[in-house]
Coordinates of C-alpha atoms and ligand atoms in Angstrom, one line a residue:
M1 CA -12.9 -15.6 -50.1
I2 CA -12.6 -13.3 -47.8
R3 CA -14.4 -10.3 -46.7
Y4 CA -13.3 -7.6 -46.4
A5 CA -14.8 -3.5 -44.3
L6 CA -14.8 -1.1 -46.8
A7 CA -15.3 2.7 -46.2
C8 CA -17.2 4.8 -49.1
D9 CA -15.5 8.7 -49.7
N10 CA -18.6 9.6 -47.6
G11 CA -18.1 7.9 -44.1
H12 CA -20.2 4.6 -44.8
S13 CA -18.6 1.4 -43.9
F14 CA -19.5 -1.7 -45.3
E15 CA -18.4 -5.2 -45.7
S16 CA -17.0 -6.8 -48.6
W17 CA -16.8 -10.3 -49.5
F18 CA -14.1 -10.8 -51.9
A19 CA -12.4 -14.4 -53.9
N20 CA -8.6 -13.3 -52.7
S21 CA -7.1 -10.3 -52.5
A22 CA -5.8 -9.5 -55.5
A23 CA -10.1 -9.6 -57.2
Y24 CA -10.1 -7.3 -54.2
D25 CA -7.4 -4.8 -55.7
K26 CA -8.6 -5.4 -59.5
Q27 CA -12.1 -4.5 -58.7
A28 CA -12.4 -1.5 -56.8
K29 CA -9.2 -0.4 -59.9
R30 CA -11.9 -0.3 -61.6
G31 CA -14.4 1.2 -59.7
L32 CA -16.3 -2.2 -59.4
V33 CA -16.2 -1.6 -55.5
T34 CA -18.5 0.4 -54.7
C35 CA -20.7 1.9 -51.0
P36 CA -24.1 -0.1 -50.9
V37 CA -25.7 3.2 -50.2
C38 CA -24.3 6.1 -51.6
N39 CA -23.1 3.8 -54.5
S40 CA -19.2 5.9 -54.1
A41 CA -16.8 3.9 -55.8
K42 CA -14.0 5.6 -54.0
V43 CA -13.6 3.1 -50.8
E44 CA -11.4 2.0 -49.3
K45 CA -10.4 -0.7 -46.9
A46 CA -11.3 0.6 -43.4
I47 CA -9.1 0.1 -40.6
M48 CA -11.9 -0.5 -38.3
A49 CA -12.1 -4.3 -37.4
P50 CA -15.2 -5.9 -39.8
R51 CA -17.7 -6.5 -36.8
L52 CA -17.7 -3.1 -35.6
H53 CA -19.9 -1.7 -37.2
R54 CA -20.9 2.4 -37.1
T55 CA -23.8 4.2 -39.0
D56 CA -22.8 7.3 -38.3
V57 CA -21.0 9.4 -41.6
E58 CA -17.3 9.6 -39.3
P59 CA -14.0 8.0 -40.9
P60 CA -12.5 5.2 -38.7
R61 CA -10.1 6.6 -36.3
P62 CA -8.2 4.4 -34.4
I63 CA -9.3 3.0 -30.8
V64 CA -6.7 4.3 -28.2
A65 CA -6.6 1.9 -25.9
P66 CA -6.6 3.5 -22.5
P67 CA -3.6 2.9 -20.6
P68 CA -3.9 0.0 -17.9
A69 CA -3.7 1.3 -15.3
S70 CA -1.0 0.6 -13.6
P71 CA -2.3 -2.2 -10.8
A72 CA -1.6 -1.1 -7.0
P73 CA 1.3 -2.2 -5.5
P74 CA -0.4 -4.8 -3.3
V75 CA -0.9 -4.4 0.5
P76 CA 2.0 -6.3 2.4
P77 CA -0.2 -8.0 5.2
A78 CA 0.9 -6.9 8.4
P79 CA 4.1 -8.6 10.2
P80 CA 2.6 -10.7 13.5
A81 CA 3.9 -8.7 16.4
K82 CA 6.3 -10.1 17.2
T83 CA 8.5 -10.9 20.3
P84 CA 12.1 -10.7 20.8
V85 CA 13.5 -14.2 21.5
A86 CA 17.0 -15.1 23.2
I87 CA 17.7 -18.5 24.4
M88 CA 20.1 -17.8 27.4
S89 CA 22.3 -20.0 29.3
P90 CA 22.5 -20.8 33.1
Q91 CA 24.2 -17.5 33.7
E92 CA 21.4 -15.1 32.2
R93 CA 18.3 -17.6 32.7
E94 CA 19.5 -16.5 37.1
L95 CA 20.8 -12.7 36.2
R96 CA 16.6 -12.2 34.1
S97 CA 15.4 -13.9 37.9
K98 CA 17.4 -11.0 39.6
L99 CA 15.4 -8.4 36.8
K100 CA 12.2 -10.4 37.7
E101 CA 12.1 -9.5 41.6
L102 CA 14.2 -6.4 40.8
R103 CA 11.0 -5.2 38.9
D104 CA 8.6 -7.5 41.4
H105 CA 9.9 -5.0 44.5
V106 CA 9.6 -2.4 42.7
T107 CA 5.9 -2.4 41.5
K108 CA 4.5 -4.4 44.7
N109 CA 7.0 -1.1 47.4
A110 CA 6.2 2.1 44.5
S111 CA 3.5 3.7 43.5
Y112 CA 2.4 3.7 40.8
V113 CA 1.5 6.8 39.0
G114 CA 2.2 5.7 35.3
P115 CA 2.1 7.7 32.8
R116 CA 2.8 10.8 35.2
F117 CA 6.3 9.3 36.5
P118 CA 8.1 12.3 35.2
E119 CA 5.8 14.8 37.1
E120 CA 5.4 13.4 40.2
A121 CA 9.2 12.8 39.9
R122 CA 10.2 16.5 39.4
K123 CA 7.8 16.7 42.6
I124 CA 9.7 14.4 44.8
H125 CA 13.3 16.0 43.2
Y126 CA 12.5 19.0 44.0
G127 CA 11.4 18.5 47.2
E128 CA 7.9 19.4 46.7
T129 CA 6.2 16.4 47.7
E130 CA 7.2 13.7 50.2
H131 CA 10.2 11.0 48.9
R132 CA 8.5 8.1 47.9
S133 CA 9.6 5.0 45.6
I134 CA 6.9 5.4 41.9
Y135 CA 6.9 4.2 38.9
G136 CA 5.4 4.2 35.6
E137 CA 6.4 5.3 32.6
A138 CA 8.3 8.1 30.5
S139 CA 8.4 8.9 27.1
P140 CA 12.1 8.8 25.3
E141 CA 11.9 12.5 25.3
E142 CA 10.3 12.7 29.7
A143 CA 13.4 10.0 30.4
K144 CA 16.0 13.1 28.8
A145 CA 15.0 16.0 30.6
L146 CA 14.7 14.0 33.5
H147 CA 17.9 13.0 33.5
D148 CA 18.9 16.5 32.4
E149 CA 17.9 18.3 35.5
G150 CA 19.7 15.8 37.2
I151 CA 16.6 13.6 38.6
E152 CA 17.6 10.0 39.2
F153 CA 15.8 7.4 37.7
H154 CA 15.7 3.7 36.1
P155 CA 13.8 1.5 33.0
L156 CA 12.3 -1.0 34.4
P157 CA 13.4 -3.7 33.3
V158 CA 11.4 -5.4 30.3
L159 CA 10.7 -9.2 30.7
P160 CA 9.6 -11.5 27.8
D161 CA 6.8 -12.3 30.6
D162 CA 5.6 -9.3 31.2
Q163 CA 4.5 -8.7 26.8
N164 CA 0.9 -10.0 26.7
Ligands
ZN1 ZN1 -21.3 5.7 -49.0

């Protein structure tokens, strides 16, 4: 036995059982397959799935599935903050400790001016304020501007220990 989903020319959908597909063809040809609703013999196999029972009179339409939404690209997890690391020779370790000494010396003896460094450095350079040692922060642009103005300053060595 084979079950067909059928539709008449009036748009009625129904199901019917046949011994096999040849039996259906034979009966349909003879007008023996009729719509149970309107008795029309103009019946065709429906495109629709047999289980999908339609009650309206629209002709069956192939159901087009919307294209699957493209999955959002996976957001890579933020990489853990990395600290530059190095294996140092004894000489390098010595240099490093000297850099630290220099840094400690500067930070102990100079005034910390923070982001006002470019401004303070200019005041000192142009004699607007007393000459003193200062340290602070400057962006690369600010540092370049100071350099272009002939203001002498040095980047403080940043040591891995400082990066906490
Ligand atoms: Zn019908």
